[in-house]
Amino acid sequence: MQVVVVGVGEVGYNIATKLVREKTDVILIDQDRERLTLVGETLDVQTVHGSGADPATLIAANLLQADLLVAVTGSDETNILACRLAQLLAPSETRRVARIRASGFYDFFDEKRFCRDFGINFIINPSFEAVETIMDFIEFPGLTDIIEVAKGRLHLAGLKLPRGHHLLNKPLVELLPREKGLNILLVAVYRHHELLIPSGSTVLCTGDLVYVAAAAGDVDQVRKFYGLGRGLVKRLFIIGGGEVGYQLARRLEVDERNFGVKLFESNQKRCEYLSSRLSRTMIIHGDGTDQDLLLNENVDDADLFIAVSTDDERNLISCLIAKRLGAKQTITRVNRFSYAPLVQAIGLGAMVSARVAAVSAVLKYIRKGQIISVATLVGEEAEIIEFKVPAHSRVVGKKLMEIKFPTGSLVAVLSRGEEIVVPRGGTKIEAEDILAVLTRPEAIDAVEKLLGAK
């Protein structure tokens, strides 16, 4: 498979990194020659200096033989034009993906018609993806990470275990029988920047980020397992009135739960724009790192403090201040992938990354065969991939305990029609089942072959 990636920022670089791990041929296009040189020294990729909006550059990047074009520059216009040119120049089977961030495209155009006219097979909107993640955190207060699989019918719910938590310091083989009756499965442990696939002998430690799989309707079971209360979110602070903050406020305004929302934005003109578009949100002109301002606005009454500006450092600082001043929970937007471990290390709670969402969305269009969707766990150390088991697969008719899955992989959930099953060793696989498999990058190819998805 050959992929042309236009734009070698954080999103483009991380997409390329994942593809190279899976032995995919990648050609990168960017106008920053120094950036291309640096990436070329760290990844086994080809590089082409130029603009993705230039037909000659696209042809020089071997577009005519490419299976996929991914346009993820910082310019929506360049991404759109790159896809349109690819539609005109490349074979019809070449798929085209564009990142489009500006809300105006979605406010004024029908998405299906827009994609058809400009030759785009799939649009990535990181802001929309980030908002959906935040809404999940509102639904599951107290959790550190949430990943939806099986079309939203199952969640991987992550919690960082504090000192003194009841799950600590005992092997899972002893711990889990005490939790019998819970239809959940402990699928992963993130410890010291490393993701572990747990076994019966695994002992959970203070600071571990633990993931359990549970059906979307089993919120109470997740709470019971983790020992969480039933805290409700009513009062929210949003720091940053950019695209993510604006789209989040719009979503909250139409929610039936009638949230009380305060949105802080430091740019006066942006505040005026937000005031003209939002009717139930209180817009406050000010800096989210201003301690006096937060105190005056009663940040200690905030059920959820959400920092989603485009400045990582300000997001981190504002959440640290809010937490010290009494905000019950925080969500931090992190744009730089390298900052993700820091959020966990300093105990800020939940994290959202529009760029991680963009990478995960692109991966859906890169997989082949019976693969349905892909999601990435915190730290980028593993993925959840949904496979549809074909009738010819050698695992059909076997119990999970009889199947030797590759090291570094685990079946987290099974979907059969409308039924969601949290699997056990005796669960039997049938043709057309959908398996959500947690897997390290190096095990993906072996899992695909095992399930007959390649």
CSV table of N, CA, C and O in Angstrom, one decimal, residues 11 14-15 18-19 68-72 95-100 106 111 121-130 133 147-148 337 353-367 371-377 380 383-384:
chain,number,residue,atom,x,y,z
A,11,VAL,N,0.1,16.0,13.3
A,11,VAL,CA,-0.8,15.0,12.8
A,11,VAL,C,-0.2,14.2,11.6
A,11,VAL,O,-0.2,12.9,11.6
A,14,ASN,N,2.6,11.8,12.9
A,14,ASN,CA,2.1,10.7,13.7
A,14,ASN,C,1.4,9.7,12.8
A,14,ASN,O,1.5,8.5,13.0
A,15,ILE,N,0.7,10.1,11.8
A,15,ILE,CA,0.1,9.2,10.8
A,15,ILE,C,1.2,8.5,10.1
A,15,ILE,O,1.2,7.2,10.0
A,18,LYS,N,2.9,5.7,12.3
A,18,LYS,CA,2.1,4.5,12.5
A,18,LYS,C,2.1,3.7,11.2
A,18,LYS,O,2.2,2.4,11.2
A,19,LEU,N,2.1,4.3,10.0
A,19,LEU,CA,2.1,3.6,8.8
A,19,LEU,C,3.4,2.9,8.6
A,19,LEU,O,3.5,1.8,8.1
A,68,LEU,N,-3.9,6.1,-1.4
A,68,LEU,CA,-4.5,7.1,-0.5
A,68,LEU,C,-3.8,8.4,-0.4
A,68,LEU,O,-2.5,8.4,-0.4
A,69,LEU,N,-4.5,9.5,-0.4
A,69,LEU,CA,-4.0,10.8,-0.2
A,69,LEU,C,-4.6,11.3,1.1
A,69,LEU,O,-5.8,11.3,1.3
A,70,VAL,N,-3.7,11.8,2.0
A,70,VAL,CA,-4.2,12.3,3.3
A,70,VAL,C,-3.6,13.7,3.4
A,70,VAL,O,-2.4,14.0,3.5
A,71,ALA,N,-4.5,14.7,3.3
A,71,ALA,CA,-4.1,16.1,3.3
A,71,ALA,C,-4.5,16.7,4.7
A,71,ALA,O,-5.6,16.9,5.1
A,72,VAL,N,-3.4,17.0,5.5
A,72,VAL,CA,-3.6,17.4,6.9
A,72,VAL,C,-2.7,18.6,7.2
A,72,VAL,O,-2.1,18.7,8.3
A,95,ARG,N,-8.2,6.9,-2.7
A,95,ARG,CA,-9.0,7.5,-1.7
A,95,ARG,C,-8.4,8.8,-1.3
A,95,ARG,O,-7.2,9.0,-1.2
A,96,ARG,N,-9.3,9.8,-0.8
A,96,ARG,CA,-8.8,11.1,-0.5
A,96,ARG,C,-9.4,11.6,0.8
A,96,ARG,O,-10.6,11.6,0.9
A,97,VAL,N,-8.5,12.0,1.7
A,97,VAL,CA,-8.9,12.4,3.1
A,97,VAL,C,-8.4,13.8,3.3
A,97,VAL,O,-7.3,14.1,3.0
A,98,ALA,N,-9.3,14.7,3.8
A,98,ALA,CA,-8.9,16.1,4.1
A,98,ALA,C,-9.3,16.5,5.5
A,98,ALA,O,-10.4,16.1,6.0
A,99,ARG,N,-8.4,17.2,6.2
A,99,ARG,CA,-8.7,17.8,7.5
A,99,ARG,C,-9.2,19.2,7.2
A,99,ARG,O,-8.5,20.0,6.6
A,100,ILE,N,-10.4,19.5,7.7
A,100,ILE,CA,-11.1,20.8,7.6
A,100,ILE,C,-11.5,21.2,9.0
A,100,ILE,O,-12.4,20.6,9.6
A,106,TYR,N,-18.9,23.9,7.5
A,106,TYR,CA,-20.0,23.1,8.0
A,106,TYR,C,-21.3,23.9,8.2
A,106,TYR,O,-22.4,23.3,8.1
A,111,GLU,N,-22.5,18.6,3.7
A,111,GLU,CA,-21.2,17.9,3.7
A,111,GLU,C,-21.1,16.9,2.5
A,111,GLU,O,-20.0,16.8,1.9
A,121,ASN,N,-13.2,11.9,-0.1
A,121,ASN,CA,-13.9,10.7,0.4
A,121,ASN,C,-14.3,10.8,1.9
A,121,ASN,O,-15.3,10.3,2.3
A,122,PHE,N,-13.5,11.5,2.7
A,122,PHE,CA,-13.7,11.6,4.1
A,122,PHE,C,-13.1,12.9,4.6
A,122,PHE,O,-12.0,13.2,4.3
A,123,ILE,N,-13.9,13.6,5.5
A,123,ILE,CA,-13.5,14.8,6.1
A,123,ILE,C,-13.1,14.5,7.6
A,123,ILE,O,-13.9,13.9,8.3
A,124,ILE,N,-12.0,15.0,8.0
A,124,ILE,CA,-11.6,15.0,9.4
A,124,ILE,C,-11.9,16.3,10.0
A,124,ILE,O,-11.4,17.3,9.5
A,125,ASN,N,-12.7,16.4,11.0
A,125,ASN,CA,-12.8,17.7,11.8
A,125,ASN,C,-12.4,17.4,13.2
A,125,ASN,O,-13.2,16.9,14.0
A,126,PRO,N,-11.2,17.7,13.6
A,126,PRO,CA,-10.7,17.4,14.9
A,126,PRO,C,-11.5,18.0,16.0
A,126,PRO,O,-11.7,17.4,17.1
A,127,SER,N,-12.0,19.2,15.8
A,127,SER,CA,-12.8,19.9,16.8
A,127,SER,C,-14.1,19.1,17.2
A,127,SER,O,-14.4,18.9,18.3
A,128,PHE,N,-14.8,18.6,16.1
A,128,PHE,CA,-16.0,17.8,16.4
A,128,PHE,C,-15.7,16.6,17.2
A,128,PHE,O,-16.4,16.2,18.1
A,129,GLU,N,-14.6,15.9,16.8
A,129,GLU,CA,-14.2,14.7,17.5
A,129,GLU,C,-13.8,15.0,19.0
A,129,GLU,O,-14.2,14.2,19.9
A,130,ALA,N,-13.1,16.1,19.2
A,130,ALA,CA,-12.8,16.5,20.6
A,130,ALA,C,-14.0,16.7,21.4
A,130,ALA,O,-14.1,16.4,22.6
A,133,THR,N,-15.7,13.6,22.5
A,133,THR,CA,-14.9,13.0,23.7
A,133,THR,C,-15.3,13.7,25.0
A,133,THR,O,-15.5,13.0,26.0
A,147,ILE,N,-13.1,5.6,25.6
A,147,ILE,CA,-13.0,5.3,24.2
A,147,ILE,C,-14.3,4.5,23.8
A,147,ILE,O,-14.6,3.5,24.5
A,148,GLU,N,-14.9,4.9,22.7
A,148,GLU,CA,-16.1,4.3,22.3
A,148,GLU,C,-15.8,3.3,21.2
A,148,GLU,O,-15.0,3.6,20.3
A,337,PHE,N,1.6,15.9,21.1
A,337,PHE,CA,1.5,14.5,21.5
A,337,PHE,C,2.4,14.3,22.7
A,337,PHE,O,2.1,13.4,23.6
A,353,SER,N,-7.4,15.4,23.0
A,353,SER,CA,-6.5,15.9,22.0
A,353,SER,C,-7.2,15.8,20.6
A,353,SER,O,-7.6,14.7,20.2
A,354,ALA,N,-7.4,17.0,20.0
A,354,ALA,CA,-8.0,17.0,18.7
A,354,ALA,C,-7.1,16.3,17.7
A,354,ALA,O,-7.6,15.7,16.7
A,355,ARG,N,-5.8,16.4,17.9
A,355,ARG,CA,-4.9,15.8,17.0
A,355,ARG,C,-4.9,14.3,17.1
A,355,ARG,O,-4.8,13.6,16.1
A,356,VAL,N,-5.0,13.8,18.3
A,356,VAL,CA,-5.1,12.3,18.4
A,356,VAL,C,-6.3,11.8,17.7
A,356,VAL,O,-6.3,10.8,17.0
A,357,ALA,N,-7.4,12.6,17.9
A,357,ALA,CA,-8.7,12.2,17.2
A,357,ALA,C,-8.5,12.2,15.7
A,357,ALA,O,-9.1,11.3,15.0
A,358,ALA,N,-7.8,13.2,15.2
A,358,ALA,CA,-7.5,13.2,13.7
A,358,ALA,C,-6.8,12.0,13.3
A,358,ALA,O,-7.1,11.4,12.2
A,359,VAL,N,-5.7,11.6,14.0
A,359,VAL,CA,-4.9,10.5,13.6
A,359,VAL,C,-5.8,9.2,13.6
A,359,VAL,O,-5.7,8.4,12.7
A,360,SER,N,-6.6,9.0,14.7
A,360,SER,CA,-7.4,7.8,14.8
A,360,SER,C,-8.4,7.8,13.6
A,360,SER,O,-8.7,6.7,13.1
A,361,ALA,N,-9.0,8.9,13.2
A,361,ALA,CA,-9.9,9.0,12.2
A,361,ALA,C,-9.3,8.6,10.8
A,361,ALA,O,-9.9,7.8,10.0
A,362,VAL,N,-8.1,9.0,10.6
A,362,VAL,CA,-7.4,8.7,9.3
A,362,VAL,C,-7.1,7.2,9.3
A,362,VAL,O,-7.2,6.5,8.2
A,363,LEU,N,-6.8,6.6,10.4
A,363,LEU,CA,-6.5,5.1,10.5
A,363,LEU,C,-7.6,4.3,10.0
A,363,LEU,O,-7.4,3.2,9.5
A,364,LYS,N,-8.8,4.8,10.2
A,364,LYS,CA,-10.0,4.0,9.7
A,364,LYS,C,-10.0,3.8,8.2
A,364,LYS,O,-10.5,2.8,7.7
A,365,TYR,N,-9.4,4.8,7.5
A,365,TYR,CA,-9.4,4.7,6.0
A,365,TYR,C,-8.1,4.1,5.5
A,365,TYR,O,-8.0,3.9,4.3
A,366,ILE,N,-7.2,3.7,6.4
A,366,ILE,CA,-6.0,3.1,5.9
A,366,ILE,C,-6.1,1.6,6.0
A,366,ILE,O,-5.4,0.9,5.3
A,367,ARG,N,-6.9,1.1,6.9
A,367,ARG,CA,-7.0,-0.4,7.1
A,367,ARG,C,-7.7,-1.0,5.9
A,367,ARG,O,-8.5,-0.5,5.2
A,371,ILE,N,-11.6,-4.8,8.5
A,371,ILE,CA,-11.5,-3.9,9.6
A,371,ILE,C,-12.5,-2.8,9.5
A,371,ILE,O,-12.6,-2.1,8.5
A,372,ILE,N,-13.1,-2.5,10.7
A,372,ILE,CA,-14.3,-1.6,10.7
A,372,ILE,C,-13.8,-0.2,11.2
A,372,ILE,O,-14.1,0.8,10.6
A,373,SER,N,-13.2,-0.2,12.3
A,373,SER,CA,-12.8,1.1,12.9
A,373,SER,C,-11.6,1.0,13.8
A,373,SER,O,-11.2,-0.1,14.2
A,374,VAL,N,-11.0,2.1,14.1
A,374,VAL,CA,-9.8,2.1,14.9
A,374,VAL,C,-9.8,3.2,15.9
A,374,VAL,O,-10.4,4.3,15.7
A,375,ALA,N,-9.4,3.0,17.1
A,375,ALA,CA,-9.2,4.0,18.2
A,375,ALA,C,-7.9,3.8,18.8
A,375,ALA,O,-7.4,2.7,18.9
A,376,THR,N,-7.3,4.9,19.3
A,376,THR,CA,-6.0,4.9,20.0
A,376,THR,C,-6.1,5.2,21.4
A,376,THR,O,-6.8,6.1,21.9
A,377,LEU,N,-5.4,4.4,22.2
A,377,LEU,CA,-5.3,4.6,23.7
A,377,LEU,C,-4.3,5.7,24.0
A,377,LEU,O,-3.5,6.0,23.2
A,380,GLU,N,-0.5,6.4,22.9
A,380,GLU,CA,-0.3,5.9,21.6
A,380,GLU,C,0.4,4.6,21.6
A,380,GLU,O,1.0,4.2,20.6
A,383,GLU,N,-3.8,0.2,20.1
A,383,GLU,CA,-5.0,0.6,19.4
A,383,GLU,C,-6.1,-0.4,19.7
A,383,GLU,O,-5.9,-1.6,20.1
A,384,ILE,N,-7.4,0.1,19.6
A,384,ILE,CA,-8.5,-0.8,19.6
A,384,ILE,C,-9.0,-0.9,18.2
A,384,ILE,O,-9.4,0.1,17.6
